[in-house]
């Protein structure tokens, strides 16, 4: 047992501790610092001196105190009990710490990530004698109503099952035995461990082509993200980054959602903790919390653990992906993570790159986002697993030339550009339709044409074009006033305004408006655009502009977003008929 | 028994290097005794083998490298707390300066505090009535929120802060209320304004003040807000009071931080501020909040003056990323004669949605708030257009919006620093103003509320 490397502290500088006598330790080993047992990680070795980033407040540490290596890198526990949990950056269960330590986080606090006492009902799906490879599903634990937790053979094991029994087990109990090719027997349990800085293996990556439906109109319709894709939401403060992240965590079509609050506000995590158990998943009607895992490293918690929280989160997400689920991970905010990186880099006295950020910022970010994707999972059944990564970026002053924003934009495929001008006008979500983009839109257009309506890509293109034309016309209006516009241009402006206010504007705090199905999005867009197409024709036909603007049906169109999902098809048909009636009356008599 | 060292090697700016020390811990507090017997304080910033790098809290004038003695105290910086904090005035290091006796401590608290476990937090959702319409009606403050005032030199942020401190009340409760005030680097006159305002209104009885003035050592400013928050935490979470913390001016605090960072030759971030400015500010702001199972709360209103009124300057920028909104004051509105000159459009309270509505303020609050924002914004656009193109270019509706926006500024925002409006008054005033607009323009308000509250204009 005690071949663990032991050293002594020689230097303490904030979260960085340097210890001597650590020659036997390995890079990225986890260490316990001083008799307070503060958790740290070795990030540099110089001879027998190890530089350690400590995940807890280091006040009161001094030279001479002992540092003991655990002999393994920073790892997370993976098994039943993760869902609905809230963990800190190094996977300590925060709800359990409240019970043992009280309302504040004390140093050296410890609790197992997975409850060691809780028993789970395991149902074996394989018989003894079966030959398995890493990733094969041994059986199921129904962890919550929403999630069957597939217990898998650990990635690096294969061989023959000697023993496997259904029953009630704790996570550390042996559920069976596996004999590998060399005849060595391995105990199987409900829990696995995996080092956070190494991506979990899969067979191959598959190019994503299906949309991740989020129920947010501007996202699904105009700037969709694919299942297994990557997206970034940069924006200045107050532009609604966190609300968008919360909306996606709530409504995105995923089996499991991992939400990382990385260096952000404590109250936001509390909000999620309060709200998610009360919100129902639109598909299953079960509380959303039953598919959610929270990683909370708020801005006042130690900065080094903030660096780790991103990795902890994505490793947990990969684990559920490996089961063949669709997993979404939201990281709010990657800028805070980058700042943690910068702070450690500064303490290590590394040569800084741009804005003091370390030169490896770009590669670390790429590393994180590349762990997303649609993959063929390990195991004999060739199941597909999906991991979609969405990161918030908080550029200083909203300036996108910031190194974190720039490095992120080089990697991600979807960019939702938040605009403070829209936020001031209380247009939410404040995603700017002129500057945002999605590199998945062509593929997803095809999917939408096949699955929603063949007219999808036409509607979408026309709507985007209309918005583009609006911005050009507004320039003109600003210079020479409304009166100078032709009726055709006025119609465009009016149609675009209606598109903005009645379609793009979406109230996340309204019970109905907060989520819009693809079907409803299609109906809304179709009706709004139909008015535009038909009104253009009518105008050419000689109908006066103001009559078109004042058509009674338009007030009804503005209220479409408040129509409940189950009534939308009928309502859309009614309004379509009403519009046709009003238009033909105008076309006949309005000249 | 603490050992004394006479091994000061160098003193540079606020930093001092002491050699040959033993058993010294990171972040430990120390005392320096000058040859004339004067004692000053410092703390350990870095400990490297037997070298301790310490940061002085006071000036380095008179420190003699050979003859000054350093004693390490074996503990971090602490504040003595008890109920008797109320009504007292301290300096930036927590020493009484009101001529009163030293505090008999109930407990000694480490001023750095410990982070609140997010799982133990209770979400802020109780409405605080500040009596200021621009805040109550549009950017509602709730208990446990951190809502800074973004201001600039020459703007009346102090008047507004004092008004909030004086008028703030939570409706329908008899819980105890206290104000903690931290002054960092402000002038004597500014601090005197607060002290006399508190004294005149009797608020001083329920207030604790920590005062670090512009001519006090800049480095003390690092401790001042932590002292104040430690006192606030004691009052809020030990004595279960509702504490409003006012901190002014965060800009000077950040500058002190930059001074130390520069002296340590750290790699600077934007505009020379240290890369950890965000983390450091968060370690202050995040101490606000509520805790489950505890009646008390800390509501934090930091004030900062934006250099050159630039919201993208690192101090307001990073603050905005941590706090739950911001109240922005505008020089343009001040010039127009608005008191307080709150620029409501870029101002924001992120927690307002949970603190308003039925049972908290009034059912129509959310709708009218959105409508007022939208209408004011449209009115301002119209006025801008008017400047460029003349009044004739405006449509009939735009002219009404322009009128609305003028009246809105004059009557709703500009209420003066002594008017205390109830939320009912604020909401009714909102309806009076909205009734300037034609009924069918009120698209963000549910019909039932329009029926109930809209005031029909008489023709002509």
JSON list of N, CA, C and O in Angstrom, two decimals, chain A residues 466 470 473 477 481-498 531-532 535-536 539 544-546 548-549 554, chain B residues 393 395:
[
{"chain": "A", "resi": 466, "resn": "UNK", "atom": "N", "xyz": [-35.50, 38.34, -45.69]},
{"chain": "A", "resi": 466, "resn": "UNK", "atom": "CA", "xyz": [-36.35, 39.45, -45.29]},
{"chain": "A", "resi": 466, "resn": "UNK", "atom": "C", "xyz": [-35.71, 40.24, -44.15]},
{"chain": "A", "resi": 466, "resn": "UNK", "atom": "O", "xyz": [-35.69, 41.47, -44.15]},
{"chain": "A", "resi": 470, "resn": "UNK", "atom": "N", "xyz": [-34.44, 44.04, -44.11]},
{"chain": "A", "resi": 470, "resn": "UNK", "atom": "CA", "xyz": [-34.92, 45.00, -43.12]},
{"chain": "A", "resi": 470, "resn": "UNK", "atom": "C", "xyz": [-33.79, 45.89, -42.64]},
{"chain": "A", "resi": 470, "resn": "UNK", "atom": "O", "xyz": [-33.91, 47.10, -42.54]},
{"chain": "A", "resi": 473, "resn": "UNK", "atom": "N", "xyz": [-32.96, 48.44, -45.15]},
{"chain": "A", "resi": 473, "resn": "UNK", "atom": "CA", "xyz": [-33.98, 49.48, -45.25]},
{"chain": "A", "resi": 473, "resn": "UNK", "atom": "C", "xyz": [-33.93, 50.43, -44.06]},
{"chain": "A", "resi": 473, "resn": "UNK", "atom": "O", "xyz": [-34.14, 51.63, -44.19]},
{"chain": "A", "resi": 477, "resn": "UNK", "atom": "N", "xyz": [-34.08, 54.43, -43.74]},
{"chain": "A", "resi": 477, "resn": "UNK", "atom": "CA", "xyz": [-35.05, 55.18, -42.94]},
{"chain": "A", "resi": 477, "resn": "UNK", "atom": "C", "xyz": [-34.32, 56.15, -42.02]},
{"chain": "A", "resi": 477, "resn": "UNK", "atom": "O", "xyz": [-34.73, 57.30, -41.85]},
{"chain": "A", "resi": 481, "resn": "UNK", "atom": "N", "xyz": [-35.88, 59.02, -43.57]},
{"chain": "A", "resi": 481, "resn": "UNK", "atom": "CA", "xyz": [-37.22, 58.96, -43.02]},
{"chain": "A", "resi": 481, "resn": "UNK", "atom": "C", "xyz": [-38.12, 57.96, -43.72]},
{"chain": "A", "resi": 481, "resn": "UNK", "atom": "O", "xyz": [-37.85, 57.50, -44.82]},
{"chain": "A", "resi": 482, "resn": "UNK", "atom": "N", "xyz": [-39.20, 57.64, -43.01]},
{"chain": "A", "resi": 482, "resn": "UNK", "atom": "CA", "xyz": [-40.14, 56.62, -43.43]},
{"chain": "A", "resi": 482, "resn": "UNK", "atom": "C", "xyz": [-40.82, 56.96, -44.75]},
{"chain": "A", "resi": 482, "resn": "UNK", "atom": "O", "xyz": [-41.11, 56.10, -45.56]},
{"chain": "A", "resi": 483, "resn": "UNK", "atom": "N", "xyz": [-41.12, 58.27, -44.88]},
{"chain": "A", "resi": 483, "resn": "UNK", "atom": "CA", "xyz": [-41.96, 58.69, -46.00]},
{"chain": "A", "resi": 483, "resn": "UNK", "atom": "C", "xyz": [-41.34, 58.39, -47.35]},
{"chain": "A", "resi": 483, "resn": "UNK", "atom": "O", "xyz": [-42.03, 58.26, -48.34]},
{"chain": "A", "resi": 484, "resn": "UNK", "atom": "N", "xyz": [-40.00, 58.30, -47.35]},
{"chain": "A", "resi": 484, "resn": "UNK", "atom": "CA", "xyz": [-39.33, 58.10, -48.63]},
{"chain": "A", "resi": 484, "resn": "UNK", "atom": "C", "xyz": [-39.47, 56.68, -49.15]},
{"chain": "A", "resi": 484, "resn": "UNK", "atom": "O", "xyz": [-39.10, 56.39, -50.28]},
{"chain": "A", "resi": 485, "resn": "UNK", "atom": "N", "xyz": [-39.99, 55.79, -48.31]},
{"chain": "A", "resi": 485, "resn": "UNK", "atom": "CA", "xyz": [-40.05, 54.39, -48.73]},
{"chain": "A", "resi": 485, "resn": "UNK", "atom": "C", "xyz": [-41.22, 54.12, -49.65]},
{"chain": "A", "resi": 485, "resn": "UNK", "atom": "O", "xyz": [-42.29, 54.72, -49.52]},
{"chain": "A", "resi": 486, "resn": "UNK", "atom": "N", "xyz": [-41.01, 53.18, -50.56]},
{"chain": "A", "resi": 486, "resn": "UNK", "atom": "CA", "xyz": [-42.12, 52.74, -51.40]},
{"chain": "A", "resi": 486, "resn": "UNK", "atom": "C", "xyz": [-43.02, 51.82, -50.58]},
{"chain": "A", "resi": 486, "resn": "UNK", "atom": "O", "xyz": [-42.60, 51.31, -49.53]},
{"chain": "A", "resi": 487, "resn": "UNK", "atom": "N", "xyz": [-44.22, 51.58, -51.04]},
{"chain": "A", "resi": 487, "resn": "UNK", "atom": "CA", "xyz": [-45.12, 50.69, -50.31]},
{"chain": "A", "resi": 487, "resn": "UNK", "atom": "C", "xyz": [-44.54, 49.28, -50.20]},
{"chain": "A", "resi": 487, "resn": "UNK", "atom": "O", "xyz": [-44.71, 48.61, -49.19]},
{"chain": "A", "resi": 488, "resn": "UNK", "atom": "N", "xyz": [-43.86, 48.85, -51.25]},
{"chain": "A", "resi": 488, "resn": "UNK", "atom": "CA", "xyz": [-43.25, 47.52, -51.22]},
{"chain": "A", "resi": 488, "resn": "UNK", "atom": "C", "xyz": [-42.24, 47.41, -50.09]},
{"chain": "A", "resi": 488, "resn": "UNK", "atom": "O", "xyz": [-42.20, 46.42, -49.36]},
{"chain": "A", "resi": 489, "resn": "UNK", "atom": "N", "xyz": [-41.44, 48.45, -49.93]},
{"chain": "A", "resi": 489, "resn": "UNK", "atom": "CA", "xyz": [-40.44, 48.45, -48.86]},
{"chain": "A", "resi": 489, "resn": "UNK", "atom": "C", "xyz": [-41.11, 48.51, -47.49]},
{"chain": "A", "resi": 489, "resn": "UNK", "atom": "O", "xyz": [-40.67, 47.88, -46.53]},
{"chain": "A", "resi": 490, "resn": "UNK", "atom": "N", "xyz": [-42.18, 49.27, -47.41]},
{"chain": "A", "resi": 490, "resn": "UNK", "atom": "CA", "xyz": [-42.90, 49.34, -46.13]},
{"chain": "A", "resi": 490, "resn": "UNK", "atom": "C", "xyz": [-43.44, 47.97, -45.76]},
{"chain": "A", "resi": 490, "resn": "UNK", "atom": "O", "xyz": [-43.43, 47.59, -44.60]},
{"chain": "A", "resi": 491, "resn": "UNK", "atom": "N", "xyz": [-43.92, 47.31, -46.74]},
{"chain": "A", "resi": 491, "resn": "UNK", "atom": "CA", "xyz": [-44.46, 45.98, -46.50]},
{"chain": "A", "resi": 491, "resn": "UNK", "atom": "C", "xyz": [-43.36, 45.07, -45.97]},
{"chain": "A", "resi": 491, "resn": "UNK", "atom": "O", "xyz": [-43.55, 44.31, -45.03]},
{"chain": "A", "resi": 492, "resn": "UNK", "atom": "N", "xyz": [-42.19, 45.19, -46.58]},
{"chain": "A", "resi": 492, "resn": "UNK", "atom": "CA", "xyz": [-41.06, 44.38, -46.12]},
{"chain": "A", "resi": 492, "resn": "UNK", "atom": "C", "xyz": [-40.74, 44.69, -44.67]},
{"chain": "A", "resi": 492, "resn": "UNK", "atom": "O", "xyz": [-40.55, 43.79, -43.84]},
{"chain": "A", "resi": 493, "resn": "UNK", "atom": "N", "xyz": [-40.69, 45.97, -44.37]},
{"chain": "A", "resi": 493, "resn": "UNK", "atom": "CA", "xyz": [-40.37, 46.37, -42.99]},
{"chain": "A", "resi": 493, "resn": "UNK", "atom": "C", "xyz": [-41.40, 45.81, -42.02]},
{"chain": "A", "resi": 493, "resn": "UNK", "atom": "O", "xyz": [-41.06, 45.32, -40.95]},
{"chain": "A", "resi": 494, "resn": "UNK", "atom": "N", "xyz": [-42.66, 45.91, -42.43]},
{"chain": "A", "resi": 494, "resn": "UNK", "atom": "CA", "xyz": [-43.73, 45.45, -41.56]},
{"chain": "A", "resi": 494, "resn": "UNK", "atom": "C", "xyz": [-43.66, 43.93, -41.37]},
{"chain": "A", "resi": 494, "resn": "UNK", "atom": "O", "xyz": [-43.80, 43.41, -40.26]},
{"chain": "A", "resi": 495, "resn": "UNK", "atom": "N", "xyz": [-43.40, 43.23, -42.46]},
{"chain": "A", "resi": 495, "resn": "UNK", "atom": "CA", "xyz": [-43.31, 41.77, -42.36]},
{"chain": "A", "resi": 495, "resn": "UNK", "atom": "C", "xyz": [-42.13, 41.37, -41.50]},
{"chain": "A", "resi": 495, "resn": "UNK", "atom": "O", "xyz": [-42.20, 40.43, -40.69]},
{"chain": "A", "resi": 496, "resn": "UNK", "atom": "N", "xyz": [-41.02, 42.08, -41.64]},
{"chain": "A", "resi": 496, "resn": "UNK", "atom": "CA", "xyz": [-39.85, 41.76, -40.84]},
{"chain": "A", "resi": 496, "resn": "UNK", "atom": "C", "xyz": [-40.09, 42.06, -39.37]},
{"chain": "A", "resi": 496, "resn": "UNK", "atom": "O", "xyz": [-39.68, 41.31, -38.48]},
{"chain": "A", "resi": 497, "resn": "UNK", "atom": "N", "xyz": [-40.77, 43.18, -39.13]},
{"chain": "A", "resi": 497, "resn": "UNK", "atom": "CA", "xyz": [-41.07, 43.52, -37.75]},
{"chain": "A", "resi": 497, "resn": "UNK", "atom": "C", "xyz": [-41.92, 42.43, -37.11]},
{"chain": "A", "resi": 497, "resn": "UNK", "atom": "O", "xyz": [-41.66, 41.99, -35.99]},
{"chain": "A", "resi": 498, "resn": "UNK", "atom": "N", "xyz": [-42.88, 41.97, -37.86]},
{"chain": "A", "resi": 498, "resn": "UNK", "atom": "CA", "xyz": [-43.75, 40.94, -37.33]},
{"chain": "A", "resi": 498, "resn": "UNK", "atom": "C", "xyz": [-42.97, 39.64, -37.11]},
{"chain": "A", "resi": 498, "resn": "UNK", "atom": "O", "xyz": [-43.16, 38.93, -36.12]},
{"chain": "A", "resi": 531, "resn": "UNK", "atom": "N", "xyz": [-48.47, 35.59, -45.12]},
{"chain": "A", "resi": 531, "resn": "UNK", "atom": "CA", "xyz": [-48.99, 36.95, -45.16]},
{"chain": "A", "resi": 531, "resn": "UNK", "atom": "C", "xyz": [-48.09, 37.82, -46.03]},
{"chain": "A", "resi": 531, "resn": "UNK", "atom": "O", "xyz": [-48.56, 38.60, -46.86]},
{"chain": "A", "resi": 532, "resn": "UNK", "atom": "N", "xyz": [-46.80, 37.67, -45.84]},
{"chain": "A", "resi": 532, "resn": "UNK", "atom": "CA", "xyz": [-45.85, 38.50, -46.58]},
{"chain": "A", "resi": 532, "resn": "UNK", "atom": "C", "xyz": [-45.95, 38.22, -48.08]},
{"chain": "A", "resi": 532, "resn": "UNK", "atom": "O", "xyz": [-46.07, 39.13, -48.90]},
{"chain": "A", "resi": 535, "resn": "UNK", "atom": "N", "xyz": [-49.46, 39.39, -49.31]},
{"chain": "A", "resi": 535, "resn": "UNK", "atom": "CA", "xyz": [-49.62, 40.84, -49.26]},
{"chain": "A", "resi": 535, "resn": "UNK", "atom": "C", "xyz": [-48.80, 41.47, -50.39]},
{"chain": "A", "resi": 535, "resn": "UNK", "atom": "O", "xyz": [-49.23, 42.47, -50.98]},
{"chain": "A", "resi": 536, "resn": "UNK", "atom": "N", "xyz": [-47.63, 40.90, -50.67]},
{"chain": "A", "resi": 536, "resn": "UNK", "atom": "CA", "xyz": [-46.83, 41.43, -51.77]},
{"chain": "A", "resi": 536, "resn": "UNK", "atom": "C", "xyz": [-47.61, 41.33, -53.07]},
{"chain": "A", "resi": 536, "resn": "UNK", "atom": "O", "xyz": [-47.64, 42.27, -53.87]},
{"chain": "A", "resi": 539, "resn": "UNK", "atom": "N", "xyz": [-50.46, 43.84, -53.12]},
{"chain": "A", "resi": 539, "resn": "UNK", "atom": "CA", "xyz": [-49.95, 45.18, -53.36]},
{"chain": "A", "resi": 539, "resn": "UNK", "atom": "C", "xyz": [-49.76, 45.40, -54.86]},
{"chain": "A", "resi": 539, "resn": "UNK", "atom": "O", "xyz": [-50.15, 46.44, -55.41]},
{"chain": "A", "resi": 544, "resn": "UNK", "atom": "N", "xyz": [-54.31, 48.90, -51.36]},
{"chain": "A", "resi": 544, "resn": "UNK", "atom": "CA", "xyz": [-53.56, 49.92, -50.64]},
{"chain": "A", "resi": 544, "resn": "UNK", "atom": "C", "xyz": [-52.80, 49.30, -49.46]},
{"chain": "A", "resi": 544, "resn": "UNK", "atom": "O", "xyz": [-53.30, 48.42, -48.77]},
{"chain": "A", "resi": 545, "resn": "UNK", "atom": "N", "xyz": [-51.59, 49.86, -49.22]},
{"chain": "A", "resi": 545, "resn": "UNK", "atom": "CA", "xyz": [-50.73, 49.27, -48.21]},
{"chain": "A", "resi": 545, "resn": "UNK", "atom": "C", "xyz": [-51.37, 49.27, -46.82]},
{"chain": "A", "resi": 545, "resn": "UNK", "atom": "O", "xyz": [-51.35, 48.28, -46.11]},
{"chain": "A", "resi": 546, "resn": "UNK", "atom": "N", "xyz": [-51.96, 50.42, -46.46]},
{"chain": "A", "resi": 546, "resn": "UNK", "atom": "CA", "xyz": [-52.44, 50.48, -45.07]},
{"chain": "A", "resi": 546, "resn": "UNK", "atom": "C", "xyz": [-53.55, 49.47, -44.80]},
{"chain": "A", "resi": 546, "resn": "UNK", "atom": "O", "xyz": [-53.72, 49.00, -43.68]},
{"chain": "A", "resi": 548, "resn": "UNK", "atom": "N", "xyz": [-53.59, 46.47, -45.99]},
{"chain": "A", "resi": 548, "resn": "UNK", "atom": "CA", "xyz": [-52.91, 45.20, -45.72]},
{"chain": "A", "resi": 548, "resn": "UNK", "atom": "C", "xyz": [-52.35, 45.20, -44.31]},
{"chain": "A", "resi": 548, "resn": "UNK", "atom": "O", "xyz": [-52.45, 44.22, -43.57]},
{"chain": "A", "resi": 549, "resn": "UNK", "atom": "N", "xyz": [-51.78, 46.34, -43.93]},
{"chain": "A", "resi": 549, "resn": "UNK", "atom": "CA", "xyz": [-51.19, 46.44, -42.60]},
{"chain": "A", "resi": 549, "resn": "UNK", "atom": "C", "xyz": [-52.27, 46.26, -41.53]},
{"chain": "A", "resi": 549, "resn": "UNK", "atom": "O", "xyz": [-52.01, 45.72, -40.47]},
{"chain": "A", "resi": 554, "resn": "UNK", "atom": "N", "xyz": [-53.93, 39.88, -38.62]},
{"chain": "A", "resi": 554, "resn": "UNK", "atom": "CA", "xyz": [-52.55, 40.06, -38.16]},
{"chain": "A", "resi": 554, "resn": "UNK", "atom": "C", "xyz": [-52.45, 40.13, -36.64]},
{"chain": "A", "resi": 554, "resn": "UNK", "atom": "O", "xyz": [-51.46, 39.72, -36.07]},
{"chain": "B", "resi": 393, "resn": "UNK", "atom": "N", "xyz": [-41.53, 64.61, -39.60]},
{"chain": "B", "resi": 393, "resn": "UNK", "atom": "CA", "xyz": [-41.25, 63.28, -40.13]},
{"chain": "B", "resi": 393, "resn": "UNK", "atom": "C", "xyz": [-41.86, 62.18, -39.27]},
{"chain": "B", "resi": 393, "resn": "UNK", "atom": "O", "xyz": [-41.94, 61.04, -39.69]},
{"chain": "B", "resi": 395, "resn": "UNK", "atom": "N", "xyz": [-44.56, 59.88, -37.41]},
{"chain": "B", "resi": 395, "resn": "UNK", "atom": "CA", "xyz": [-45.95, 59.50, -37.60]},
{"chain": "B", "resi": 395, "resn": "UNK", "atom": "C", "xyz": [-46.73, 59.90, -36.36]},
{"chain": "B", "resi": 395, "resn": "UNK", "atom": "O", "xyz": [-46.14, 60.20, -35.32]}
]
